[in-house]
């Protein structure tokens, strides 16, 4: 098990350096259990951020879900800006809190505003984002930031990013990553009180995600994100290594170490994803976590692709995720994150195998929780 370490000093160093590389902070810089950077409170903003953040929002386009009254109506409101992308498990696990805060404090003057900044190519498509947002219950205003213009104006550094803006338009707190939700809610209440509202009558009750949105088991998480495109791939174990950008026949490794993976069958490994070229292909990953997810894209013909998951060579049974049944069967119908495993017993090193029945499927990244 990897020891938990604070990301505060790492985040500060990144901000100070003015880095622009987007990372999913559930596994920032490969530190599996260090799942968040501390909330910075007071009259603060990330280094390099605009001092007038609402101006960046006012001129941004397109709005997937509009702000009632238009972006200009945000002035004088307390605004929580959340940078997210719909295939990122860290973004998904933050949604129960964002939905609850919008419902609790909307009448007190809070506006939760999503800025969808895509990680993968399919997330640039507004139709995909609208479909995902509807399925996830994201009903608050949501902006599509395909060129990362708003991201850069806020000097954001990863998903999920949270920026707390007071009624005078100043960033009063920010954090990158999951966690510290109680502290975040107290800051929201403070900013609302400063704006002349009285949130004292709003009960602060526990918020908990279910299904794919449930909080990770951070204490027993020993596997990082594992990208399957060659641009970020690591620990690939099929004999001969990755053949970049060309169809090639791969075979399974004799054995897999923890966090190692391989392919079987004919695949083309591109920068972002590995695409199956012929029927009966498979991929494996050796992991240590309660949950295992895989971001998958559908076949070009638009028809579902059946797949089967096994854990250590057996059907998952009670350990199946929300997107497969107890026998391990599921279907890729749209481009998104699929939950394959949620273990119910003791966590130990396991090998997940995903076998696909026909070609065309794209596999982007394994994530864990």
Short mmCIF file of C-alpha atoms in Angstrom, two decimals:
data_model
loop_
_atom_site.label_atom_id
_atom_site.label_comp_id
_atom_site.label_asym_id
_atom_site.label_seq_id
_atom_site.Cartn_x
_atom_site.Cartn_y
_atom_site.Cartn_z
CA UNK A 1 0.00 0.00 0.00
CA UNK A 2 1.31 3.44 -0.89
CA UNK A 3 1.66 5.83 2.01
CA UNK A 4 -0.57 8.92 1.99
CA UNK A 5 1.35 12.14 1.41
CA UNK A 6 0.19 15.75 1.19
CA UNK A 7 0.08 17.33 -2.25
CA UNK A 8 0.10 20.85 -0.85
CA UNK A 9 3.78 21.47 -1.51
CA UNK A 10 3.57 19.80 -4.92
CA UNK A 11 0.60 21.91 -5.96
CA UNK A 12 2.35 25.06 -4.78
CA UNK A 13 5.38 24.17 -6.86
CA UNK A 14 3.26 23.54 -9.93
CA UNK A 15 1.42 26.83 -9.55
CA UNK A 16 4.64 28.72 -8.94
CA UNK A 17 6.13 27.27 -12.09
CA UNK A 18 3.10 28.28 -14.13
CA UNK A 19 2.62 24.76 -15.45
CA UNK A 20 -0.27 24.13 -17.83
CA UNK A 21 -0.30 20.34 -17.98
CA UNK A 22 -3.75 19.01 -17.05
CA UNK A 23 -3.80 16.21 -14.54
CA UNK A 24 -6.52 14.30 -12.76
CA UNK A 25 -5.70 14.90 -9.11
CA UNK A 26 -7.08 11.61 -7.88
CA UNK A 27 -3.64 10.37 -8.84
CA UNK A 28 -1.70 13.59 -9.24
CA UNK A 29 1.88 12.92 -10.22
CA UNK A 30 1.37 9.22 -9.48
CA UNK A 31 0.85 9.63 -5.72
CA UNK A 32 -2.07 7.29 -5.47
CA UNK A 33 -3.33 8.00 -1.97
CA UNK A 34 -2.63 11.75 -2.00
CA UNK A 35 -5.95 12.62 -3.46
CA UNK A 36 -6.24 16.35 -3.03
CA UNK A 37 -4.48 19.64 -2.55
CA UNK A 38 -5.52 21.71 0.48
CA UNK A 39 -8.21 24.36 0.24
CA UNK A 40 -6.65 27.80 0.09
CA UNK A 41 -8.91 30.27 1.87
CA UNK A 42 -8.96 34.01 2.44
CA UNK A 43 -8.63 36.59 -0.32
CA UNK A 44 -6.59 34.38 -2.61
CA UNK A 45 -6.30 33.14 -6.15
CA UNK A 46 -4.04 30.71 -7.93
CA UNK A 47 -0.81 32.30 -9.14
CA UNK A 48 -1.39 33.67 -12.63
CA UNK A 49 -5.19 33.65 -12.34
CA UNK A 50 -7.29 36.55 -13.57
CA UNK A 51 -8.24 39.04 -10.87
CA UNK A 52 -11.64 39.37 -12.59
CA UNK A 53 -12.72 35.75 -13.05
CA UNK A 54 -16.34 36.55 -13.89
CA UNK A 55 -15.18 38.47 -16.96
CA UNK A 56 -13.67 35.27 -18.35
CA UNK A 57 -16.95 33.45 -17.77
CA UNK A 58 -19.07 36.25 -19.21
CA UNK A 59 -17.40 36.09 -22.63
CA UNK A 60 -16.98 32.31 -22.85
CA UNK A 61 -18.92 30.08 -25.26
CA UNK A 62 -20.75 27.76 -25.71
CA UNK A 63 -23.10 27.31 -22.78
CA UNK A 64 -24.41 23.76 -22.58
CA UNK A 65 -26.81 24.77 -19.82
CA UNK A 66 -27.31 28.52 -19.68
CA UNK A 67 -27.14 30.75 -16.63
CA UNK A 68 -30.68 32.00 -15.89
CA UNK A 69 -30.62 35.70 -16.74
CA UNK A 70 -27.33 35.33 -18.61
CA UNK A 71 -23.73 35.39 -17.36
CA UNK A 72 -24.07 39.03 -16.33
CA UNK A 73 -26.52 37.93 -13.61
CA UNK A 74 -23.63 36.23 -11.78
CA UNK A 75 -22.43 39.60 -10.49
CA UNK A 76 -23.39 40.03 -6.88
CA UNK A 77 -23.78 36.27 -6.44
CA UNK A 78 -21.55 33.79 -4.65
CA UNK A 79 -20.26 31.52 -7.44
CA UNK A 80 -18.62 28.12 -7.15
CA UNK A 81 -16.80 27.28 -10.40
CA UNK A 82 -16.03 23.59 -10.90
CA UNK A 83 -13.65 22.46 -13.64
CA UNK A 84 -14.55 18.91 -14.62
CA UNK A 85 -14.58 16.40 -17.45
CA UNK A 86 -17.19 13.69 -17.62
CA UNK A 87 -14.94 10.63 -18.07
CA UNK A 88 -12.73 11.49 -15.06
CA UNK A 89 -13.58 9.44 -11.97
CA UNK A 90 -12.30 12.22 -9.71
CA UNK A 91 -14.74 14.66 -11.32
CA UNK A 92 -17.59 12.16 -10.99
CA UNK A 93 -17.00 11.56 -7.29
CA UNK A 94 -17.31 15.33 -6.63
CA UNK A 95 -20.75 15.61 -8.25
CA UNK A 96 -22.86 14.59 -5.19
CA UNK A 97 -21.43 17.56 -3.27
CA UNK A 98 -21.91 20.04 -6.10
CA UNK A 99 -25.53 18.95 -6.66
CA UNK A 100 -26.27 19.11 -2.93
CA UNK A 101 -24.74 22.57 -2.48
CA UNK A 102 -26.67 23.94 -5.45
CA UNK A 103 -29.90 22.58 -4.00
CA UNK A 104 -29.19 23.78 -0.45
CA UNK A 105 -27.97 27.29 -1.17
CA UNK A 106 -29.52 28.28 -4.49
CA UNK A 107 -32.17 30.36 -2.74
CA UNK A 108 -29.42 31.95 -0.62
CA UNK A 109 -27.63 33.32 -3.67
CA UNK A 110 -25.17 30.53 -4.57
CA UNK A 111 -24.60 29.59 -8.21
CA UNK A 112 -22.71 26.36 -8.95
CA UNK A 113 -21.19 26.61 -12.41
CA UNK A 114 -19.54 23.74 -14.27
CA UNK A 115 -16.73 24.36 -16.75
CA UNK A 116 -16.31 21.22 -18.82
CA UNK A 117 -12.69 21.06 -20.00
CA UNK A 118 -12.19 17.83 -22.00
CA UNK A 119 -9.37 15.36 -21.49
CA UNK A 120 -10.12 13.10 -24.46
CA UNK A 121 -11.22 13.77 -28.03
CA UNK A 122 -14.77 12.46 -27.60
CA UNK A 123 -15.35 14.90 -24.73
CA UNK A 124 -15.04 17.82 -27.15
CA UNK A 125 -18.41 16.90 -28.67
CA UNK A 126 -21.14 19.03 -27.02
CA UNK A 127 -23.72 16.32 -27.74
CA UNK A 128 -21.69 13.81 -25.74
CA UNK A 129 -21.29 16.24 -22.86
CA UNK A 130 -24.99 17.13 -22.82
CA UNK A 131 -25.94 13.46 -22.79
CA UNK A 132 -23.49 12.71 -19.98
CA UNK A 133 -24.54 15.75 -17.94
CA UNK A 134 -28.20 14.75 -18.19
CA UNK A 135 -27.43 11.18 -17.11
CA UNK A 136 -25.36 12.48 -14.18
CA UNK A 137 -27.96 14.97 -12.99
CA UNK A 138 -25.79 18.03 -13.72
CA UNK A 139 -28.59 20.57 -14.00
CA UNK A 140 -26.73 23.68 -12.89
CA UNK A 141 -25.17 25.99 -15.54
CA UNK A 142 -22.44 24.30 -17.55
CA UNK A 143 -19.93 25.77 -19.98
CA UNK A 144 -17.97 23.92 -22.67
CA UNK A 145 -14.30 24.99 -22.52
CA UNK A 146 -12.81 23.01 -25.43
CA UNK A 147 -9.88 25.38 -25.99
CA UNK A 148 -9.14 25.69 -22.22
CA UNK A 149 -9.54 29.48 -22.37
CA UNK A 150 -11.42 29.71 -19.06
CA UNK A 151 -9.07 27.10 -17.57
CA UNK A 152 -6.09 29.33 -18.40
CA UNK A 153 -7.80 32.47 -17.09
CA UNK A 154 -8.28 30.72 -13.74
CA UNK A 155 -4.77 29.19 -13.85
CA UNK A 156 -6.42 25.85 -13.13
CA UNK A 157 -4.18 22.78 -12.86
CA UNK A 158 -6.35 19.66 -12.81
CA UNK A 159 -9.70 17.91 -12.51
CA UNK A 160 -11.66 18.55 -10.40
CA UNK A 161 -10.86 22.20 -9.71
CA UNK A 162 -12.98 24.31 -7.36
CA UNK A 163 -12.96 28.13 -7.22
CA UNK A 164 -15.04 30.01 -4.63
CA UNK A 165 -15.94 33.53 -5.79
CA UNK A 166 -17.51 36.05 -3.41
CA UNK A 167 -20.27 38.54 -4.19
CA UNK A 168 -17.65 41.15 -5.10
CA UNK A 169 -16.21 38.92 -7.82
CA UNK A 170 -13.03 37.90 -5.96
CA UNK A 171 -11.66 34.36 -5.72
CA UNK A 172 -11.72 33.67 -2.00
CA UNK A 173 -10.73 30.03 -2.01
CA UNK A 174 -9.61 27.34 -4.39
CA UNK A 175 -8.64 23.70 -4.31
CA UNK A 176 -7.56 21.05 -6.79
CA UNK A 177 -8.73 17.49 -6.21
CA UNK A 178 -11.21 15.63 -4.06
CA UNK A 179 -11.77 15.97 -0.34
CA UNK A 180 -12.19 18.62 2.39
CA UNK A 181 -15.84 19.01 1.42
CA UNK A 182 -16.92 20.05 4.92
CA UNK A 183 -14.40 22.89 4.88
CA UNK A 184 -15.58 23.89 1.40
CA UNK A 185 -19.20 24.04 2.54
CA UNK A 186 -18.24 26.22 5.51
CA UNK A 187 -16.53 28.63 3.11
CA UNK A 188 -19.67 28.76 0.98
CA UNK A 189 -21.72 29.63 4.06
CA UNK A 190 -19.22 32.30 5.09
CA UNK A 191 -19.33 33.96 1.66
CA UNK A 192 -23.13 33.87 1.61
CA UNK A 193 -23.28 35.49 5.06
CA UNK A 194 -20.88 38.21 3.91
CA UNK A 195 -23.21 38.86 0.97
CA UNK A 196 -26.10 39.54 3.37
CA UNK A 197 -27.77 36.12 3.34
CA UNK A 198 -28.47 33.97 6.38
CA UNK A 199 -27.57 30.33 5.69
CA UNK A 200 -27.86 29.41 9.39
CA UNK A 201 -31.27 27.89 8.80
CA UNK A 202 -29.91 25.51 6.14
CA UNK A 203 -29.04 22.16 7.71
CA UNK A 204 -25.57 20.77 7.03
CA UNK A 205 -26.34 17.08 6.63
CA UNK A 206 -23.97 14.36 5.41
CA UNK A 207 -23.49 14.02 1.66
CA UNK A 208 -22.53 10.65 0.22
CA UNK A 209 -22.23 9.44 -3.34
CA UNK A 210 -23.58 6.09 -4.49
CA UNK A 211 -22.64 3.76 -7.31
CA UNK A 212 -19.86 5.14 -9.45
CA UNK A 213 -19.92 8.41 -7.45
CA UNK A 214 -19.11 6.78 -4.10
CA UNK A 215 -15.97 8.04 -2.40
CA UNK A 216 -12.81 6.06 -3.07
CA UNK A 217 -11.29 3.71 -0.53
CA UNK A 218 -8.19 5.88 -0.23
CA UNK A 219 -6.65 3.83 2.57
CA UNK A 220 -6.39 0.73 0.39
CA UNK A 221 -5.70 2.26 -3.01
CA UNK A 222 -2.47 1.02 -4.52
CA UNK A 223 -2.95 1.58 -8.26
CA UNK A 224 -2.58 4.82 -10.23
CA UNK A 225 -4.34 5.88 -13.39
CA UNK A 226 -3.04 3.82 -16.30
CA UNK A 227 -3.29 5.35 -19.76
CA UNK A 228 -3.45 2.98 -22.73
CA UNK A 229 -2.46 5.43 -25.47
CA UNK A 230 1.26 5.57 -26.15
CA UNK A 231 1.57 9.25 -25.18
CA UNK A 232 1.17 8.43 -21.47
CA UNK A 233 1.42 4.64 -21.31
CA UNK A 234 3.62 3.02 -18.66
CA UNK A 235 4.32 -0.50 -17.39
CA UNK A 236 3.19 -2.21 -20.61
CA UNK A 237 4.23 -5.87 -20.48
CA UNK A 238 3.25 -7.58 -23.74
CA UNK A 239 6.38 -9.02 -25.43
CA UNK A 240 7.90 -6.60 -27.92
CA UNK A 241 6.42 -3.47 -26.35
CA UNK A 242 4.04 -0.98 -27.96
CA UNK A 243 4.12 -0.46 -31.73
CA UNK A 244 3.02 3.15 -32.01
CA UNK A 245 0.20 4.04 -34.39
CA UNK A 246 0.19 0.76 -36.36
CA UNK A 247 -1.91 -2.36 -36.20
CA UNK A 248 0.04 -5.13 -34.50
CA UNK A 249 -0.57 -8.56 -32.99
CA UNK A 250 0.03 -8.61 -29.24
CA UNK A 251 0.27 -11.53 -26.86
CA UNK A 252 -0.19 -11.77 -23.10
CA UNK A 253 2.82 -11.39 -20.83
CA UNK A 254 3.96 -14.53 -18.94
CA UNK A 255 3.04 -12.70 -15.72
CA UNK A 256 1.98 -9.24 -14.61
CA UNK A 257 3.50 -7.28 -11.72
CA UNK A 258 1.31 -4.92 -9.73
CA UNK A 259 0.16 -2.07 -12.02
CA UNK A 260 1.44 -3.83 -15.12
CA UNK A 261 -0.83 -4.42 -18.14
CA UNK A 262 -0.85 -6.14 -21.49
CA UNK A 263 -2.87 -6.70 -24.67
CA UNK A 264 -3.91 -9.82 -26.56
CA UNK A 265 -4.99 -9.78 -30.19
CA UNK A 266 -4.69 -7.21 -32.98
CA UNK A 267 -4.67 -3.62 -31.69
CA UNK A 268 -3.62 -0.19 -32.92
CA UNK A 269 -2.17 1.83 -30.05
CA UNK A 270 -2.57 5.54 -30.81
CA UNK A 271 -1.66 8.57 -28.73
CA UNK A 272 -4.92 8.62 -26.72
CA UNK A 273 -6.23 5.08 -26.90
CA UNK A 274 -5.76 1.49 -27.96
CA UNK A 275 -8.26 0.39 -30.63
CA UNK A 276 -9.15 -3.25 -31.25
CA UNK A 277 -8.71 -4.18 -34.91
CA UNK A 278 -10.03 -7.76 -34.98
CA UNK A 279 -12.50 -9.82 -32.92
CA UNK A 280 -11.62 -11.56 -29.67
CA UNK A 281 -9.11 -9.04 -28.35
CA UNK A 282 -8.42 -8.61 -24.64
CA UNK A 283 -6.53 -6.44 -22.18
CA UNK A 284 -5.38 -7.20 -18.64
CA UNK A 285 -4.31 -5.11 -15.64
CA UNK A 286 -2.91 -6.14 -12.26
CA UNK A 287 -4.37 -3.76 -9.65
CA UNK A 288 -4.85 -3.13 -5.94
CA UNK A 289 -8.05 -1.19 -5.22
CA UNK A 290 -11.69 -1.65 -4.27
CA UNK A 291 -12.94 -0.27 -7.60
CA UNK A 292 -11.67 -0.60 -11.17
CA UNK A 293 -12.95 1.58 -14.01
CA UNK A 294 -12.11 1.76 -17.70
CA UNK A 295 -12.83 4.63 -20.09
CA UNK A 296 -14.10 3.11 -23.32
CA UNK A 297 -15.24 4.42 -26.69
CA UNK A 298 -17.76 2.73 -28.96
CA UNK A 299 -17.24 1.22 -32.40
CA UNK A 300 -17.39 3.45 -35.50
CA UNK A 301 -20.60 1.78 -36.72
CA UNK A 302 -22.45 2.93 -33.60
CA UNK A 303 -23.53 -0.59 -32.62
CA UNK A 304 -22.91 -1.87 -29.06
CA UNK A 305 -19.77 -3.86 -28.36
CA UNK A 306 -20.18 -6.72 -25.90
CA UNK A 307 -17.39 -7.38 -23.44
CA UNK A 308 -16.74 -9.74 -20.54
CA UNK A 309 -14.78 -9.04 -17.37
CA UNK A 310 -13.10 -11.69 -15.24
CA UNK A 311 -11.15 -11.24 -12.01
CA UNK A 312 -8.27 -13.65 -11.56
CA UNK A 313 -9.85 -15.74 -14.31
CA UNK A 314 -13.30 -16.04 -12.71
CA UNK A 315 -16.64 -14.27 -13.07
CA UNK A 316 -16.83 -11.28 -10.68
CA UNK A 317 -20.03 -12.36 -8.91
CA UNK A 318 -20.75 -9.95 -6.05
CA UNK A 319 -17.64 -7.94 -6.97
CA UNK A 320 -19.09 -6.70 -10.26
CA UNK A 321 -19.27 -2.98 -10.99
CA UNK A 322 -22.32 -1.00 -12.05
CA UNK A 323 -21.64 -1.54 -15.78
CA UNK A 324 -21.41 -5.34 -15.78
CA UNK A 325 -23.48 -8.19 -14.38
CA UNK A 326 -22.40 -10.91 -11.95
CA UNK A 327 -21.21 -13.06 -14.88
CA UNK A 328 -19.02 -10.18 -16.04
CA UNK A 329 -20.94 -9.15 -19.16
CA UNK A 330 -21.44 -5.56 -20.27
CA UNK A 331 -21.82 -3.43 -23.39
CA UNK A 332 -20.04 -0.36 -24.71
CA UNK A 333 -22.84 1.86 -25.99
CA UNK A 334 -21.35 5.33 -25.65
CA UNK A 335 -18.01 6.97 -24.97
CA UNK A 336 -17.61 7.25 -21.19
CA UNK A 337 -16.15 5.72 -18.04
CA UNK A 338 -17.39 2.21 -17.18
CA UNK A 339 -17.24 0.78 -13.67
CA UNK A 340 -16.09 -2.83 -13.98
CA UNK A 341 -15.25 -3.86 -10.41
CA UNK A 342 -16.43 -2.95 -6.91
CA UNK A 343 -15.01 -5.48 -4.47
CA UNK A 344 -17.08 -6.41 -1.44
CA UNK A 345 -14.41 -8.25 0.53
CA UNK A 346 -10.81 -7.77 1.55
CA UNK A 347 -8.69 -5.82 -0.94
CA UNK A 348 -5.68 -7.59 -2.40
CA UNK A 349 -3.77 -7.64 -5.67
CA UNK A 350 -6.06 -8.88 -8.46
CA UNK A 351 -5.86 -9.24 -12.24
CA UNK A 352 -8.75 -7.91 -14.30
CA UNK A 353 -9.20 -9.21 -17.85
CA UNK A 354 -11.54 -7.47 -20.32
CA UNK A 355 -12.38 -9.44 -23.48
CA UNK A 356 -14.23 -7.84 -26.40
CA UNK A 357 -16.44 -9.72 -28.84
CA UNK A 358 -15.87 -7.57 -31.92
CA UNK A 359 -13.48 -4.87 -33.17
CA UNK A 360 -13.79 -1.11 -33.10
CA UNK A 361 -13.80 -0.48 -29.35
CA UNK A 362 -11.34 2.09 -27.99
CA UNK A 363 -9.75 1.77 -24.53
CA UNK A 364 -8.36 4.99 -23.01
CA UNK A 365 -7.45 4.67 -19.33
CA UNK A 366 -7.91 2.50 -16.26
CA UNK A 367 -8.76 4.37 -13.06
CA UNK A 368 -9.26 3.06 -9.54
CA UNK A 369 -10.97 3.90 -6.27
#
